[in-house]
mmCIF file of C-alpha atoms (C1' of nucleotides) and ligand atoms in Angstrom:
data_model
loop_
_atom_site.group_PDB
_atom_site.id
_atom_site.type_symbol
_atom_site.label_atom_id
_atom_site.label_comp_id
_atom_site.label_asym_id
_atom_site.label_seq_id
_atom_site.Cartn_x
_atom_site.Cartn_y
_atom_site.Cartn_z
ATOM 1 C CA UNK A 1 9.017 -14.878 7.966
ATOM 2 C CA UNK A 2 7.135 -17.496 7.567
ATOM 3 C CA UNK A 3 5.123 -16.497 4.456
ATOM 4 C CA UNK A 4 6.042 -14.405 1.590
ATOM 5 C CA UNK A 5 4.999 -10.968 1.347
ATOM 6 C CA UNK A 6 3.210 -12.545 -1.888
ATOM 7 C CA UNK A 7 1.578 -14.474 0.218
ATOM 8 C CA UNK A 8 0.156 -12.320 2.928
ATOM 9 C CA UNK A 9 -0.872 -9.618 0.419
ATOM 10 C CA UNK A 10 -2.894 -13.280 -1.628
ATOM 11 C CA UNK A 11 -4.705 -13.998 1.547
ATOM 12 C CA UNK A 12 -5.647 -10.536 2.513
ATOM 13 C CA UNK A 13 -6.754 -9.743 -1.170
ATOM 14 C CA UNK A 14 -8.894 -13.218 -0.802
ATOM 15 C CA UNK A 15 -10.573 -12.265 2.178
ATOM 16 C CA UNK A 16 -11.208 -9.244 0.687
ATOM 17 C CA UNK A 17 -12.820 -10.518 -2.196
ATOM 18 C CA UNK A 18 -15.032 -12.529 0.173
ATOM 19 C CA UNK A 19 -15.940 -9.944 2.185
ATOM 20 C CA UNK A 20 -17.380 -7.906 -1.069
ATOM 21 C CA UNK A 21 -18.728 -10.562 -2.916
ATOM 22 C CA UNK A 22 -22.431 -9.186 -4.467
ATOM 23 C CA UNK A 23 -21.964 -11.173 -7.511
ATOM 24 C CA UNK A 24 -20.131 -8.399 -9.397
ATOM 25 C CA UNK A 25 -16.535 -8.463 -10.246
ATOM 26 C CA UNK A 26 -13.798 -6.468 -7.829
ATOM 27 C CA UNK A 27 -11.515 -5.234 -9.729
ATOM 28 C CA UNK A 28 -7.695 -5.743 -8.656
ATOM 29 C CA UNK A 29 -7.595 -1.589 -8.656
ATOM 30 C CA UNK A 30 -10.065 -1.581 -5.919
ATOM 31 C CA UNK A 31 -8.044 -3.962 -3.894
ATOM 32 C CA UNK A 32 -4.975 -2.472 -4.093
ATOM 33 C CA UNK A 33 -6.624 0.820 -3.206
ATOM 34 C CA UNK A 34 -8.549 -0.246 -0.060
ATOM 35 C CA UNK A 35 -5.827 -2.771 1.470
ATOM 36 C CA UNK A 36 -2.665 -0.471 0.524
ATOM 37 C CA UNK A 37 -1.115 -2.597 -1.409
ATOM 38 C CA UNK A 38 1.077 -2.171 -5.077
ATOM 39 C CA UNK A 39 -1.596 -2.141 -8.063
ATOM 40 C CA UNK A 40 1.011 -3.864 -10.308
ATOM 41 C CA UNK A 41 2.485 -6.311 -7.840
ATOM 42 C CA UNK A 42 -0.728 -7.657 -6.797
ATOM 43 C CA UNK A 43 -1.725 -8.161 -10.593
ATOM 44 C CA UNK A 44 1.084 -10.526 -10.825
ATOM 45 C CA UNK A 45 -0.294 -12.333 -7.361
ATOM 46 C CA UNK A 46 -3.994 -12.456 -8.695
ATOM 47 C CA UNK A 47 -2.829 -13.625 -11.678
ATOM 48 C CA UNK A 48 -1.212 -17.214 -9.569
ATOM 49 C CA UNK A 49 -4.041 -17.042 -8.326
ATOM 50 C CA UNK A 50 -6.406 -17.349 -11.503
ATOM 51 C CA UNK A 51 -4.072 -19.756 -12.945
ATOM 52 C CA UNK A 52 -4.656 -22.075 -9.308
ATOM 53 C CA UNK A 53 -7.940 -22.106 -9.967
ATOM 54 C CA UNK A 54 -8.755 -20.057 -7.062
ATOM 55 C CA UNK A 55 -10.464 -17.010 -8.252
ATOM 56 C CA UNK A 56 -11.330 -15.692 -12.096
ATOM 57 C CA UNK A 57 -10.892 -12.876 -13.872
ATOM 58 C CA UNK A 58 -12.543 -11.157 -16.801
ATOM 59 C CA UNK A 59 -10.641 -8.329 -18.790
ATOM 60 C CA UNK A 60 -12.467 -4.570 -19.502
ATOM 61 C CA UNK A 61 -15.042 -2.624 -18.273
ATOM 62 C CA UNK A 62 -17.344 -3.933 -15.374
ATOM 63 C CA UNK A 63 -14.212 -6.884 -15.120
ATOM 64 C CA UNK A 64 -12.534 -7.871 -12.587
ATOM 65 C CA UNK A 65 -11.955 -10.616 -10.142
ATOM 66 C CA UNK A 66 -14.047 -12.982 -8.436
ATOM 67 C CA UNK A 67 -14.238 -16.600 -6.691
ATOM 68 C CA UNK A 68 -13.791 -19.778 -8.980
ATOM 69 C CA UNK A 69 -15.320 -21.733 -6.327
ATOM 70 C CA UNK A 70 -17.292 -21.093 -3.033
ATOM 71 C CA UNK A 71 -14.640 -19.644 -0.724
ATOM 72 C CA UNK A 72 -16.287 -21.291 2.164
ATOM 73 C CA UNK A 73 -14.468 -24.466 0.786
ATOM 74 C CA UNK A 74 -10.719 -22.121 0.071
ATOM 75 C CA UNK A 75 -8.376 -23.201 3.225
ATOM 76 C CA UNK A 76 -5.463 -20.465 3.319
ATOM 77 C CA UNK A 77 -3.056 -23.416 2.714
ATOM 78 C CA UNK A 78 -4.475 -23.578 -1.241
ATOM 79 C CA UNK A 79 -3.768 -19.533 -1.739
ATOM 80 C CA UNK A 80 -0.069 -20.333 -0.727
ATOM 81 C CA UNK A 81 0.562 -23.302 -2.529
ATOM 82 C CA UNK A 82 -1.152 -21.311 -5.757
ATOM 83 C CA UNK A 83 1.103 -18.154 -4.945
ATOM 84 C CA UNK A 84 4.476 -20.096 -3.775
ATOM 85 C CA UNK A 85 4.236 -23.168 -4.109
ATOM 86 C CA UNK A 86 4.327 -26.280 -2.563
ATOM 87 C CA UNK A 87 7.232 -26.732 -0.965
ATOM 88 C CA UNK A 88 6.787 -23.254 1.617
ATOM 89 C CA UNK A 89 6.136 -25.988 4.396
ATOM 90 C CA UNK A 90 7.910 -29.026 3.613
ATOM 91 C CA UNK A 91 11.061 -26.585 3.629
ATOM 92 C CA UNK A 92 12.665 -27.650 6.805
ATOM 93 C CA UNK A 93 14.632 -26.218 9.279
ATOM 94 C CA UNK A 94 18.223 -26.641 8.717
ATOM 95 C CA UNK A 95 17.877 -27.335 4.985
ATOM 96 C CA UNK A 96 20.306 -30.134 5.031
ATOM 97 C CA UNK A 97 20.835 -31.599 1.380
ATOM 98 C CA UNK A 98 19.365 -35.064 1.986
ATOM 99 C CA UNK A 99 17.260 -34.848 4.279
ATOM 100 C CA UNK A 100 14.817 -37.302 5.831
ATOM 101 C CA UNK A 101 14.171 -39.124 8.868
ATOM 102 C CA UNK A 102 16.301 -42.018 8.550
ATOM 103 C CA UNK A 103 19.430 -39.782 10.499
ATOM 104 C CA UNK A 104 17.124 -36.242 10.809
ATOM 105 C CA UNK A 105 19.234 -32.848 12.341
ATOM 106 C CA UNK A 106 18.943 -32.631 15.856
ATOM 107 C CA UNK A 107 15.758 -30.257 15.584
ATOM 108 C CA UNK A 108 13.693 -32.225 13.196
ATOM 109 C CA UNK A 109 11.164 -33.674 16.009
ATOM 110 C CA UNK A 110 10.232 -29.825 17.494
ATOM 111 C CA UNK A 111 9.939 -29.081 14.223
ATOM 112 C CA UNK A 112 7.771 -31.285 13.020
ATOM 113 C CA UNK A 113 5.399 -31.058 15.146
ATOM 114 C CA UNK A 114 5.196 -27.359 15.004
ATOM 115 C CA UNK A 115 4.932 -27.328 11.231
ATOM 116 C CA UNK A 116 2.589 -29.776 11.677
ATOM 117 C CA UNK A 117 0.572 -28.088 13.825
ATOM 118 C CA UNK A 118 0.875 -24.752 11.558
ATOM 119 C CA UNK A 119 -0.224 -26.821 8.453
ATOM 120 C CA UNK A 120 -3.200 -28.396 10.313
ATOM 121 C CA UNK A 121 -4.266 -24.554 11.193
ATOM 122 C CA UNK A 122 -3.585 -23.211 7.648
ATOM 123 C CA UNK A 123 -5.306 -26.090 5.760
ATOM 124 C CA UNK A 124 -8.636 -25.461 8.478
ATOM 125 C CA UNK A 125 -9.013 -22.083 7.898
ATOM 126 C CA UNK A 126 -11.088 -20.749 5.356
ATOM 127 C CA UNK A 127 -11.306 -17.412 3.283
ATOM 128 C CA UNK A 128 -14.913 -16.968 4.439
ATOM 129 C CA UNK A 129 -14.067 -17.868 8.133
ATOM 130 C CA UNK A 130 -11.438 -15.151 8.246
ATOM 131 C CA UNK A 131 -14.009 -12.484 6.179
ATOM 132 C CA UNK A 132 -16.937 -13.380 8.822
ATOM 133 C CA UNK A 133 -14.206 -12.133 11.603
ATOM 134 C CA UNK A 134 -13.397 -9.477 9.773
ATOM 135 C CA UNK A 135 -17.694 -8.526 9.146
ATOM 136 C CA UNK A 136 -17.975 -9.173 13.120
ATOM 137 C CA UNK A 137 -15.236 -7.153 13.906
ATOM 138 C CA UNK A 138 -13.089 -9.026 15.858
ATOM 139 C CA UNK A 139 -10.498 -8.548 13.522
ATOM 140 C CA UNK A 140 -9.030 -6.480 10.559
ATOM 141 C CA UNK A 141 -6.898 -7.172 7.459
ATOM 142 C CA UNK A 142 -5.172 -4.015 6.839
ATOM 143 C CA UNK A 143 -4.114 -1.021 9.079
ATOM 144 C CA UNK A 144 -5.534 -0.303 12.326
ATOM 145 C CA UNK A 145 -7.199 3.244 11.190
ATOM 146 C CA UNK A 146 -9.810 1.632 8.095
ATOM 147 C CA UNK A 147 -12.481 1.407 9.718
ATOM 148 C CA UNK A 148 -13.788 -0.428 6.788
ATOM 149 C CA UNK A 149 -11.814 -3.912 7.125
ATOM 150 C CA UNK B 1 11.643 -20.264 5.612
ATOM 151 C CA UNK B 2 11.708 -20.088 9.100
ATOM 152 C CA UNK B 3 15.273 -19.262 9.672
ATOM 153 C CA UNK B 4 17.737 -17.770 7.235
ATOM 154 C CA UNK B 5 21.453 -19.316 5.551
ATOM 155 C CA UNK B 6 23.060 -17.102 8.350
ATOM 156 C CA UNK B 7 21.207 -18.712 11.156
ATOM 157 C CA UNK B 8 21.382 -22.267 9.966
ATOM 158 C CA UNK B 9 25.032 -21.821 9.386
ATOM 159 C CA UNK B 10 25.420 -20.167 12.563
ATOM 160 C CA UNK B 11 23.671 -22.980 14.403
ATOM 161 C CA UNK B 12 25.421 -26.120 12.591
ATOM 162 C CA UNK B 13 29.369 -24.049 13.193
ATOM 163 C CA UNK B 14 28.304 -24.078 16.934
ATOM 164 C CA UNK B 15 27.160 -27.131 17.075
ATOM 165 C CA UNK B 16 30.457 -28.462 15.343
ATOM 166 C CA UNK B 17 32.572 -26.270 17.649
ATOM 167 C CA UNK B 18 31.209 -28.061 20.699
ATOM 168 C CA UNK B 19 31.704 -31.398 19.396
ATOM 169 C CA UNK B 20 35.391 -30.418 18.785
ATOM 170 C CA UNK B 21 36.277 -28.142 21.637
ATOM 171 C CA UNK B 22 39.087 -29.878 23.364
ATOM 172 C CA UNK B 23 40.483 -26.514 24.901
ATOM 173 C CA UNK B 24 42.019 -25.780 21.803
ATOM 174 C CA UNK B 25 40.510 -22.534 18.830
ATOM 175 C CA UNK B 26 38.759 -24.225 15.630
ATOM 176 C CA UNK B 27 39.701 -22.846 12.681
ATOM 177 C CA UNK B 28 36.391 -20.869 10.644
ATOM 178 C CA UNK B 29 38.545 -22.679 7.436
ATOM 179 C CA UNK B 30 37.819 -26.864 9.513
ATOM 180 C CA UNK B 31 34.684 -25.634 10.132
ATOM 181 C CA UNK B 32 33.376 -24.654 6.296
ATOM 182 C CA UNK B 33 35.084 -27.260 5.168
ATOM 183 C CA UNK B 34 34.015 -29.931 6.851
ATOM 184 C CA UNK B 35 30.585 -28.706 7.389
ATOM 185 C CA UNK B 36 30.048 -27.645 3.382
ATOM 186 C CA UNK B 37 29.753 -23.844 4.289
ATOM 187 C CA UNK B 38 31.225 -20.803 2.217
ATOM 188 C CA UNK B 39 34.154 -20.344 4.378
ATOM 189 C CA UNK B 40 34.233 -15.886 3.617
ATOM 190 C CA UNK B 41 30.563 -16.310 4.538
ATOM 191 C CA UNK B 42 31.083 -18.289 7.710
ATOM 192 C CA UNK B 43 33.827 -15.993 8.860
ATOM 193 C CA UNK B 44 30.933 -13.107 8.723
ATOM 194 C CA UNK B 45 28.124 -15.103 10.616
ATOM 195 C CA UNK B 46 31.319 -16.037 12.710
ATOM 196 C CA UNK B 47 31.731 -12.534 13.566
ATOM 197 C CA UNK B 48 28.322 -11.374 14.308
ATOM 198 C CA UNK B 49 28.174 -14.626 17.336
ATOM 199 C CA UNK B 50 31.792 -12.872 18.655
ATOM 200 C CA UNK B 51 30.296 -9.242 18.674
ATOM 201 C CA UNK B 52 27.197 -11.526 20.827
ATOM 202 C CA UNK B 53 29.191 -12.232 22.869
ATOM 203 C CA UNK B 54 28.918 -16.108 22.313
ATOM 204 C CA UNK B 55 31.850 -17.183 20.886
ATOM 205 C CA UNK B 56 35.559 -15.320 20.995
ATOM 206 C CA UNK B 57 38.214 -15.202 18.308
ATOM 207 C CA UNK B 58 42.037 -15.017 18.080
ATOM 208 C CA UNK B 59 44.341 -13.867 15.262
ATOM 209 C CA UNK B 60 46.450 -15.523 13.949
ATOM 210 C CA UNK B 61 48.588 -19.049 14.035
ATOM 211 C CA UNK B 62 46.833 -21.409 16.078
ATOM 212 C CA UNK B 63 43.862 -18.976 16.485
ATOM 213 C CA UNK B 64 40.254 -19.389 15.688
ATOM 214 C CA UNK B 65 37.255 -19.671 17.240
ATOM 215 C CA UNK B 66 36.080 -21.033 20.890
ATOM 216 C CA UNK B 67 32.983 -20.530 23.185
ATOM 217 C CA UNK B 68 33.428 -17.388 25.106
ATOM 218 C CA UNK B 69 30.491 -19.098 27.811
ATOM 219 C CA UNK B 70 29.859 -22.595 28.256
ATOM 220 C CA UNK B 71 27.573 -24.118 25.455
ATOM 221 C CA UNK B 72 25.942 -25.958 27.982
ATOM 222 C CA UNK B 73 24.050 -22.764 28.898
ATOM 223 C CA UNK B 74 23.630 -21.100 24.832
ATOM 224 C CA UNK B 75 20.368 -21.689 23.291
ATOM 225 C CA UNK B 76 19.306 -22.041 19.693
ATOM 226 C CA UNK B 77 17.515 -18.807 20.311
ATOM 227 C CA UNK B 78 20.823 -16.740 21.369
ATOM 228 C CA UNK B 79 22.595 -17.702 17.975
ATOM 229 C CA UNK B 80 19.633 -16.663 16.165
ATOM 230 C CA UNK B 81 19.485 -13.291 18.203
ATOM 231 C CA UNK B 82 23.166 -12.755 17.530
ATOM 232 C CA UNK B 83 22.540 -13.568 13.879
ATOM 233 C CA UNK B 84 19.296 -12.256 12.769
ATOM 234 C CA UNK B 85 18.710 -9.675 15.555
ATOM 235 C CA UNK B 86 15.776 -9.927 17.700
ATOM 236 C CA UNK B 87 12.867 -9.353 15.272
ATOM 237 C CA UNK B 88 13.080 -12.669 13.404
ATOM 238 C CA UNK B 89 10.061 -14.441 15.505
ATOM 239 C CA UNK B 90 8.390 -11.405 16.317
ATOM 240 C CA UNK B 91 7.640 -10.442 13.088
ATOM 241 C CA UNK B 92 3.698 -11.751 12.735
ATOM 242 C CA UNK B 93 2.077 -13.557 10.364
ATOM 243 C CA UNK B 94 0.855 -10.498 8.330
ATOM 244 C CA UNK B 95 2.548 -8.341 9.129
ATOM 245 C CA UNK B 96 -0.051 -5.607 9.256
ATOM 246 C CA UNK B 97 1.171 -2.113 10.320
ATOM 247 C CA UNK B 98 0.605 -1.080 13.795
ATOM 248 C CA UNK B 99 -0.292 -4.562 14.693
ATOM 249 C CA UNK B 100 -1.427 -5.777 17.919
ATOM 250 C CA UNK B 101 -4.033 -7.540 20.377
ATOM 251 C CA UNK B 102 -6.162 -4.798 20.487
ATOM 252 C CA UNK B 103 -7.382 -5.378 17.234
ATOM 253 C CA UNK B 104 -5.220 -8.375 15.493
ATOM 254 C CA UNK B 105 -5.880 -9.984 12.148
ATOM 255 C CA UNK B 106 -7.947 -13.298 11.800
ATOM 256 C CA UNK B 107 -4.792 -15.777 12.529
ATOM 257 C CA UNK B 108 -3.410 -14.249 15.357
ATOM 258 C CA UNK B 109 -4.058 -16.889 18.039
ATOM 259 C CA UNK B 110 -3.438 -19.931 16.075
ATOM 260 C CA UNK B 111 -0.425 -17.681 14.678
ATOM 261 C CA UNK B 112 0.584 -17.073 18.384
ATOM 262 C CA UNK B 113 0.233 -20.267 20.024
ATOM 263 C CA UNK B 114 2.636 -21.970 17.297
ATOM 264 C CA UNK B 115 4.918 -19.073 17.569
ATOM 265 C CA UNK B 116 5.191 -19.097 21.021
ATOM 266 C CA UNK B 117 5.802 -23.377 20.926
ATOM 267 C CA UNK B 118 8.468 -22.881 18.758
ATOM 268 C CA UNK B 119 10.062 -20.175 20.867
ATOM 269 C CA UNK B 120 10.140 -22.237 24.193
ATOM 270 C CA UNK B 121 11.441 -24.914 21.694
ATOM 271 C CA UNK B 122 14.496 -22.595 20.728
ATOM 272 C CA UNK B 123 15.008 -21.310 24.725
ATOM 273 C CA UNK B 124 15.746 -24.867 25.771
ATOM 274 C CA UNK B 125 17.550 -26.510 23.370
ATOM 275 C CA UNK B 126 21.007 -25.779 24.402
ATOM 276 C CA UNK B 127 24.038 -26.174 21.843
ATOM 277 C CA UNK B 128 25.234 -28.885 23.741
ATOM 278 C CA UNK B 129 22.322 -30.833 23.938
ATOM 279 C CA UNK B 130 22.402 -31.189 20.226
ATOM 280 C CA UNK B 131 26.470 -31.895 20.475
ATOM 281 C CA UNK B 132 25.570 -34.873 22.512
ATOM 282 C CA UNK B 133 22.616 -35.878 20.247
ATOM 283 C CA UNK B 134 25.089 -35.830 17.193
ATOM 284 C CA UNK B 135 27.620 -37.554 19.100
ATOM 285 C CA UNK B 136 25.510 -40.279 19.915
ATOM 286 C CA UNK B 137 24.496 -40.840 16.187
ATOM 287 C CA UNK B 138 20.962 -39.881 16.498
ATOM 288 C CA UNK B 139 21.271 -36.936 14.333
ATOM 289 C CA UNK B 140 23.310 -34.845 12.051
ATOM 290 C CA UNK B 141 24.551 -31.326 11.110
ATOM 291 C CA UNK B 142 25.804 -31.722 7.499
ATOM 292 C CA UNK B 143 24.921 -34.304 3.917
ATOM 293 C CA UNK B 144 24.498 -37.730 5.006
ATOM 294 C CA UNK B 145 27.385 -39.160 3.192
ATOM 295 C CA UNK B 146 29.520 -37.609 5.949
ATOM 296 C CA UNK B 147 30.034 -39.779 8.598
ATOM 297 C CA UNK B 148 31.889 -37.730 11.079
ATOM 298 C CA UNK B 149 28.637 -35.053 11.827
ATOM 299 C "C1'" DT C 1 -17.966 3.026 -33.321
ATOM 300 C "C1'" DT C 2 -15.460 5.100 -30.058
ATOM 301 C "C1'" DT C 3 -13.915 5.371 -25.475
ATOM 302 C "C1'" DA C 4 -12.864 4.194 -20.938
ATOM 303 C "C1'" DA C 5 -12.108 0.478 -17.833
ATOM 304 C "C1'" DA C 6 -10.107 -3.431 -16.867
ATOM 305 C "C1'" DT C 7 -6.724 -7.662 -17.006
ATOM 306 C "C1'" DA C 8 -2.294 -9.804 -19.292
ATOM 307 C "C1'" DA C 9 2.315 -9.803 -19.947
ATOM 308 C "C1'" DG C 10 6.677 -8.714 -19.319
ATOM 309 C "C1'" DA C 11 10.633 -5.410 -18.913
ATOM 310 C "C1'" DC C 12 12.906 -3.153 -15.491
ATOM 311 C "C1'" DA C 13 14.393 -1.212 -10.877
ATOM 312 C "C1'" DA C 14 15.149 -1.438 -5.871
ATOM 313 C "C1'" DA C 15 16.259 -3.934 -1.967
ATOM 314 C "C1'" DG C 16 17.634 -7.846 0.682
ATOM 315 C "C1'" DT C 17 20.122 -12.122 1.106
ATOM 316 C "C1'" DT C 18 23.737 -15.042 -0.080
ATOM 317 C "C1'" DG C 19 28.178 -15.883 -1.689
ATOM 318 C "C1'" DT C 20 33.088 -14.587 -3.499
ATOM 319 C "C1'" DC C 21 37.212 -12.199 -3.363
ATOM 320 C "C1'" DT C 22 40.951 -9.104 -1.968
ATOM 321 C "C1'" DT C 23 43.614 -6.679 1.363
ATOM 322 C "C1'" DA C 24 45.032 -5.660 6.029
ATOM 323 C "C1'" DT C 25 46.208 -7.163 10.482
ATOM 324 C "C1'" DT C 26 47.574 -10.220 14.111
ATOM 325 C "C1'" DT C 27 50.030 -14.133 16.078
ATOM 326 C "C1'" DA C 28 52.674 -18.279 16.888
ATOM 327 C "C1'" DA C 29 56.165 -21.023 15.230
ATOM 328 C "C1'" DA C 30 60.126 -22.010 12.307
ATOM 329 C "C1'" DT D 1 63.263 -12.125 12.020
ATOM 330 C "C1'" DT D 2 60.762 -14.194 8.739
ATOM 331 C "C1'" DT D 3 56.964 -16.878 7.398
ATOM 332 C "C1'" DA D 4 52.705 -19.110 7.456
ATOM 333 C "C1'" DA D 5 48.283 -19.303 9.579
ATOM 334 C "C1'" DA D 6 44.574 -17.185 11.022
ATOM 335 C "C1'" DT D 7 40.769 -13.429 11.773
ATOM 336 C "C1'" DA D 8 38.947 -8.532 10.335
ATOM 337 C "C1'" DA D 9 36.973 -5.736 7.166
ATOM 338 C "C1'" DG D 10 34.795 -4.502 3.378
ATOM 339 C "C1'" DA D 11 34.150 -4.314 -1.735
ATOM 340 C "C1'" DC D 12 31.642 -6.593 -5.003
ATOM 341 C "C1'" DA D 13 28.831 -10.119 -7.598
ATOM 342 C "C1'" DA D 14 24.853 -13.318 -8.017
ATOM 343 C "C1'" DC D 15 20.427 -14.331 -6.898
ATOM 344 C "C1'" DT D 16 15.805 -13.742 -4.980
ATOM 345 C "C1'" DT D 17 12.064 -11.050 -3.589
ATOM 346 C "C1'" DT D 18 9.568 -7.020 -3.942
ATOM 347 C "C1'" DG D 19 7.890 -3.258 -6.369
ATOM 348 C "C1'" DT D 20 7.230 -0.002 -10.630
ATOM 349 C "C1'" DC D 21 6.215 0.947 -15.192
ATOM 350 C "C1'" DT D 22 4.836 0.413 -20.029
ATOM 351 C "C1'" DT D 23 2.387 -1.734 -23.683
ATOM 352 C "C1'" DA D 24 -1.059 -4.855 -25.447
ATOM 353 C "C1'" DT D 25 -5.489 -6.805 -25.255
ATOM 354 C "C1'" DT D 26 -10.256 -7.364 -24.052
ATOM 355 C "C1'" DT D 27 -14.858 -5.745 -22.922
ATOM 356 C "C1'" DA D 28 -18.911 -3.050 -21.747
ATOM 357 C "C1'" DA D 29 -20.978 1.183 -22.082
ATOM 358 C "C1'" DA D 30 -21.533 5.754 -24.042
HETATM 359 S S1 LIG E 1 16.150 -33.499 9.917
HETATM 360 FE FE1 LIG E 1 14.097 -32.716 9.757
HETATM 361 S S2 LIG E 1 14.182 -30.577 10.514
HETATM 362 FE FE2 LIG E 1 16.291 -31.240 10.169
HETATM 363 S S3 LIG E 1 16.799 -30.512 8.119
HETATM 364 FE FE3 LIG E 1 16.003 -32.626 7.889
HETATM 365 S S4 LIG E 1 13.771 -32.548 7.559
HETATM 366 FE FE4 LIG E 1 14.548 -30.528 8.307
HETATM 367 S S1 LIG E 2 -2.764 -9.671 14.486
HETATM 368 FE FE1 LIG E 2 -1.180 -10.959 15.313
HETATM 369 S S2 LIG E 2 -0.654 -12.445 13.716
HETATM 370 FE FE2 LIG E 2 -1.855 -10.825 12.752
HETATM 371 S S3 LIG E 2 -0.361 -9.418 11.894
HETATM 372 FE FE3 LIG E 2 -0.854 -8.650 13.974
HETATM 373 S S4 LIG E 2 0.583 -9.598 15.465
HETATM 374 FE FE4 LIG E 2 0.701 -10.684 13.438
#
DNA sequence: TTTAAATAAGACAAAGTTGTCTTATTTAAA
DNA sequence: TTTAAATAAGACAACTTTGTCTTATTTAAA
């Protein structure tokens, strides 16, 4: 897999949030609730995601979450690198201890450029690009039988 | 990560067994030690390419390992197969339940076209294509201190 | 002021992957 | 025939990821 389940469950909470943004705060409850996902565990992902700078949160009644910034400007590549890190992508394919291009393993140039190409995609596309597919219809972010997202 | 330990150890032992293959069985002991690999965990990754059919063992003094078909003709993609079972590219990106075309999440097509690239990539690069690729010095399969592979 | 709603924090459990070790079995060579 | 070299098999430990639960804290509303 190419992202962690941390991941996947960050970028479908985000698009969530976009999709239900009316100025009032979601809170994580009503996520985790509407995308079937663990209340706790995505606590913990929200939380790398505060801390990234990618969304706030405000504790008690009427809290909840909401964007930090405009997520018309939030590539998916920034919720991965706040949930996991940076080095998701520049892990390469064999993992050999030294690695570089000086004498690269025999698959570093198809790799590259498919990473490349992967990295390209995942820094283009943004929360609110995905949430407008999602409002049009074309596509969902949870199981096939919501007809809500 | 792409690929897992098992696959990337799986990948580099073939590799090393067609640079060496001079009729005679390899040893799994030669080939941790000189590729850097838990030799009890190579002997299981070992295994899982004979029950593949890929590779064949034999007991014993002077036993070990050899290529049970020519490496000329055994892709990347086989030794993963043999390794990690079939699902390791065709899990998607996120991994929704019941997922498909009909009505796929918002990275899908990017999502598939890389896929798919790295896929063909994995078909046609033969084991011995990287053999001769190491051989020639272009590339390696272990640290870069070592400067037999 | 009290209560209910919400996040924050972290302990803990379950599951998967990776790695180690021991024992049994097979085989060729001494 | 004995011994050493090798795989086979599987128990078990360490680590990572994923998921659950409990307690504390904050906040708005009743
Ligand atoms: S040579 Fe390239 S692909 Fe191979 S292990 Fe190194 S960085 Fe990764
Ligand atoms: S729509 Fe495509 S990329 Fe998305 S989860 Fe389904 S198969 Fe994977």
């Amino acid at each position: 897999m190419l992202l962690s389940k941390s991941c996947i469950y960050g970028i479908r909470a985000a698009v969530y949030l976009a999709l239900n943004r009316n100025g009032k705060y979601v809170p994580v409850r009503e996520i985790s609730e509407n995308l079937d996902i663990s209340f706790h565990f995505l606590t913990k992902i929200c939380r790398k995601l505060s801390s990234g700078g990618i969304i706030k949160s405000i504790k008690g009644a009427q809290g909840g979450l909401k964007f930090e910034r405009d997520p018309e400007n939030i590539s998916i590549m920034e919720i991965v690198i706040a949930i996991d890190g940076n080095n998701r992508f520049s892990e390469c394919l064999l993992g050999l201890p030294d690695c570089g291009i000086l004498k690269p393993c025999p698959l570093h140039d198809d790799w590259f450029d498919a990473i490349e190409s992967i990295k390209e995609k995942f820094n283009d596309i943004t929360v609110n690009r995905i949430a407008e597919e999602v409002r049009t219809g074309n596509v969902r972010i949870t199981e096939i039988n919501n007809p809500d997202f």
